[in-house]
Short mmCIF file of C-alpha atoms in Angstrom, two decimals:
data_model
loop_
_atom_site.label_atom_id
_atom_site.label_comp_id
_atom_site.label_asym_id
_atom_site.label_seq_id
_atom_site.Cartn_x
_atom_site.Cartn_y
_atom_site.Cartn_z
CA UNK A 13 59.25 4.22 72.65
CA UNK A 14 55.73 5.05 71.47
CA UNK A 15 53.51 6.20 74.33
CA UNK A 16 49.80 5.48 74.01
CA UNK A 17 48.74 7.31 77.15
CA UNK A 18 50.29 9.12 80.11
CA UNK A 19 48.74 9.89 83.45
CA UNK A 20 50.21 11.67 86.45
CA UNK A 21 52.11 8.53 87.50
CA UNK A 22 51.79 6.04 84.63
CA UNK A 23 52.96 5.52 81.08
CA UNK A 24 50.96 3.08 78.94
CA UNK A 25 52.84 1.86 75.88
CA UNK A 26 52.46 -0.93 73.32
CA UNK A 27 53.92 -4.31 74.21
CA UNK A 28 56.94 -5.66 72.37
CA UNK A 29 58.49 -9.11 72.15
CA UNK A 30 61.06 -7.85 74.68
CA UNK A 31 58.34 -7.82 77.37
CA UNK A 32 58.25 -11.63 77.61
CA UNK A 33 60.25 -11.73 80.87
CA UNK A 34 58.00 -9.10 82.48
CA UNK A 35 54.92 -11.08 81.50
CA UNK A 36 56.41 -14.34 82.69
CA UNK A 37 57.13 -12.84 86.12
CA UNK A 38 53.67 -11.27 86.34
CA UNK A 39 51.84 -14.45 85.33
CA UNK A 40 53.91 -16.58 87.71
CA UNK A 41 52.87 -14.73 90.84
CA UNK A 42 50.21 -16.95 92.47
CA UNK A 43 48.43 -13.97 94.07
CA UNK A 44 48.28 -12.03 90.79
CA UNK A 45 46.82 -15.08 89.05
CA UNK A 46 44.55 -16.19 91.90
CA UNK A 47 41.32 -15.07 90.21
CA UNK A 48 42.53 -15.88 86.68
CA UNK A 49 43.68 -19.48 86.88
CA UNK A 50 43.77 -20.27 90.58
CA UNK A 51 47.41 -19.19 90.91
CA UNK A 52 48.86 -21.84 88.62
CA UNK A 53 52.26 -21.03 87.06
CA UNK A 54 52.53 -20.05 83.40
CA UNK A 55 55.21 -21.59 81.22
CA UNK A 56 57.50 -19.44 79.05
CA UNK A 57 56.25 -21.29 75.97
CA UNK A 58 52.69 -20.21 76.83
CA UNK A 59 53.74 -16.58 77.22
CA UNK A 60 55.55 -16.63 73.88
CA UNK A 61 52.97 -18.64 71.91
CA UNK A 62 49.68 -17.39 73.40
CA UNK A 63 50.02 -14.41 75.74
CA UNK A 64 52.31 -12.16 73.68
CA UNK A 65 50.46 -12.63 70.36
CA UNK A 66 47.20 -11.63 72.09
CA UNK A 67 48.86 -8.53 73.57
CA UNK A 68 50.48 -7.57 70.25
CA UNK A 69 47.23 -7.79 68.23
CA UNK A 70 46.18 -4.59 66.41
CA UNK A 71 42.45 -3.89 66.20
CA UNK A 72 41.50 -2.51 62.77
CA UNK A 73 38.44 -0.64 64.07
CA UNK A 74 40.42 1.55 66.44
CA UNK A 75 43.86 1.49 64.85
CA UNK A 76 45.27 0.54 68.24
CA UNK A 77 46.17 -2.46 70.25
CA UNK A 78 43.92 -3.64 73.01
CA UNK A 79 46.56 -4.21 75.70
CA UNK A 80 49.10 -1.74 77.07
CA UNK A 81 52.21 -2.26 79.16
CA UNK A 82 52.04 -0.09 82.28
CA UNK A 83 55.17 1.53 83.63
CA UNK A 84 55.70 3.82 86.56
CA UNK A 85 56.44 7.21 85.00
CA UNK A 86 59.07 8.26 87.56
CA UNK A 87 61.16 5.09 87.40
CA UNK A 88 60.20 3.20 84.22
CA UNK A 89 59.42 0.13 86.36
CA UNK A 90 57.11 -2.38 84.67
CA UNK A 91 53.92 -2.61 86.74
CA UNK A 92 51.75 -4.85 84.58
CA UNK A 93 49.18 -4.14 81.92
CA UNK A 94 45.83 -2.61 81.06
CA UNK A 95 43.28 -3.93 78.61
CA UNK A 96 41.03 -1.61 76.62
CA UNK A 97 40.05 -3.94 73.82
CA UNK A 98 37.20 -3.73 71.32
CA UNK A 99 35.03 -6.83 71.67
CA UNK A 100 34.56 -6.81 67.87
CA UNK A 101 37.67 -6.24 65.75
CA UNK A 102 35.58 -4.20 63.30
CA UNK A 103 33.58 -2.02 65.72
CA UNK A 104 35.09 0.22 68.43
CA UNK A 105 31.74 0.85 70.15
CA UNK A 106 32.10 -1.70 72.97
CA UNK A 107 35.41 -2.28 74.74
CA UNK A 108 36.46 -4.49 77.60
CA UNK A 109 38.44 -2.88 80.40
CA UNK A 110 40.89 -5.00 82.34
CA UNK A 111 44.11 -4.75 84.32
CA UNK A 112 46.76 -7.03 85.76
CA UNK A 113 49.34 -5.38 87.98
CA UNK A 114 52.15 -6.81 90.07
CA UNK A 115 51.67 -7.04 93.82
CA UNK A 116 54.16 -4.25 94.56
CA UNK A 117 51.81 -1.80 92.81
CA UNK A 118 48.60 -2.90 94.56
CA UNK A 119 46.85 -0.45 96.87
CA UNK A 120 48.46 2.63 95.30
CA UNK A 121 45.59 3.64 93.01
CA UNK A 122 47.39 2.72 89.78
CA UNK A 123 44.58 0.46 88.53
CA UNK A 124 41.98 3.18 89.03
CA UNK A 125 44.22 5.91 87.57
CA UNK A 126 44.98 3.91 84.42
CA UNK A 127 41.38 2.75 84.02
CA UNK A 128 39.95 6.26 84.29
CA UNK A 129 42.45 7.60 81.77
CA UNK A 130 41.64 4.82 79.29
CA UNK A 131 37.91 5.39 79.71
CA UNK A 132 38.32 9.13 79.08
CA UNK A 133 40.46 8.49 75.97
CA UNK A 134 37.99 5.90 74.73
CA UNK A 135 35.01 8.22 74.96
CA UNK A 136 36.82 11.31 73.65
CA UNK A 137 39.11 9.87 70.96
CA UNK A 138 38.40 6.25 70.10
CA UNK A 139 34.68 6.14 69.30
CA UNK A 140 33.75 4.04 72.33
CA UNK A 141 30.08 3.97 73.33
CA UNK A 142 30.22 1.40 76.16
CA UNK A 143 32.93 0.09 78.48
CA UNK A 144 32.41 -3.30 80.08
CA UNK A 145 34.46 -5.18 82.67
CA UNK A 146 34.02 -8.45 84.50
CA UNK A 147 35.62 -10.46 87.24
CA UNK A 148 34.83 -13.25 89.64
CA UNK A 149 32.15 -12.32 92.15
CA UNK A 150 34.60 -12.92 95.01
CA UNK A 151 37.31 -10.61 93.59
CA UNK A 152 36.39 -7.62 95.75
CA UNK A 153 39.56 -5.62 94.98
CA UNK A 154 38.95 -5.70 91.24
CA UNK A 155 35.27 -4.87 91.72
CA UNK A 156 36.27 -1.85 93.81
CA UNK A 157 38.57 -0.61 91.03
CA UNK A 158 35.70 -0.92 88.56
CA UNK A 159 33.44 1.12 90.83
CA UNK A 160 36.09 3.78 91.51
CA UNK A 161 36.66 4.02 87.76
CA UNK A 162 33.01 4.94 87.23
CA UNK A 163 31.55 1.62 86.16
CA UNK A 164 28.35 0.35 87.76
CA UNK A 165 27.20 -3.18 88.48
CA UNK A 166 25.17 -4.65 85.63
CA UNK A 167 24.68 -8.36 86.38
CA UNK A 168 25.82 -11.63 87.91
CA UNK A 169 26.44 -14.51 85.53
CA UNK A 170 27.97 -17.94 85.43
CA UNK A 171 30.98 -18.19 83.15
CA UNK A 172 32.22 -21.25 81.35
CA UNK A 173 35.20 -22.31 83.47
CA UNK A 174 37.03 -25.20 81.79
CA UNK A 175 38.85 -25.82 85.08
CA UNK A 176 37.03 -24.61 88.18
CA UNK A 177 39.13 -22.58 90.61
CA UNK A 178 38.37 -21.56 94.19
CA UNK A 179 35.61 -18.94 94.13
CA UNK A 180 34.34 -19.77 90.65
CA UNK A 181 31.32 -21.48 92.20
CA UNK A 182 30.05 -17.98 93.10
CA UNK A 183 29.99 -16.92 89.46
CA UNK A 184 31.09 -13.68 87.88
CA UNK A 185 29.96 -10.08 87.72
CA UNK A 186 29.80 -7.58 84.89
CA UNK A 187 30.12 -3.82 85.26
CA UNK A 188 29.57 -1.14 82.62
CA UNK A 189 29.79 2.53 81.79
CA UNK A 190 28.08 4.07 78.76
CA UNK A 191 29.17 7.22 76.99
CA UNK A 192 25.88 8.88 77.97
CA UNK A 193 26.42 8.11 81.67
CA UNK A 194 30.08 9.24 81.47
CA UNK A 195 29.00 12.55 79.89
CA UNK A 196 26.23 13.03 82.47
CA UNK A 197 28.73 12.73 85.33
CA UNK A 198 31.25 15.21 83.89
#
């Protein structure tokens, strides 16, 4: 197994086709998906035809994928995934940070630990100049992870929700961290 990144408690590795069952379970937990699609179930066909191809995509500008399967280092248990994806396939300067972890791993600091490690790797090894992240305004847990990971609030905005879900009427928020600010804090 190729390891992209290790932290004290996490291993981040590339996804494979064999991860379909893990992704299906993750995306079929209504609480995990509450701020993504209102908690609606995801069909296996959707995971195989849409989700997995997105997670398996290689970005030419960074020579890496943009999504990483997260496993607990001590047990190998699948916890979910992290996103650290260039917004432009041909320019690594701006990446989007994201995470989706199963409920059993919530409240243990995994999201912050993985996010901080990705940010450090991005600024030291991958040519990243700016990290951005967004979520629904009402998703206070995700916003707290962004803040604990070093990102600061940038703006409120209204996203284009094809199907409105509870809370979407409050809009979304964007957070960011620039390389200059990251270096200043070190």
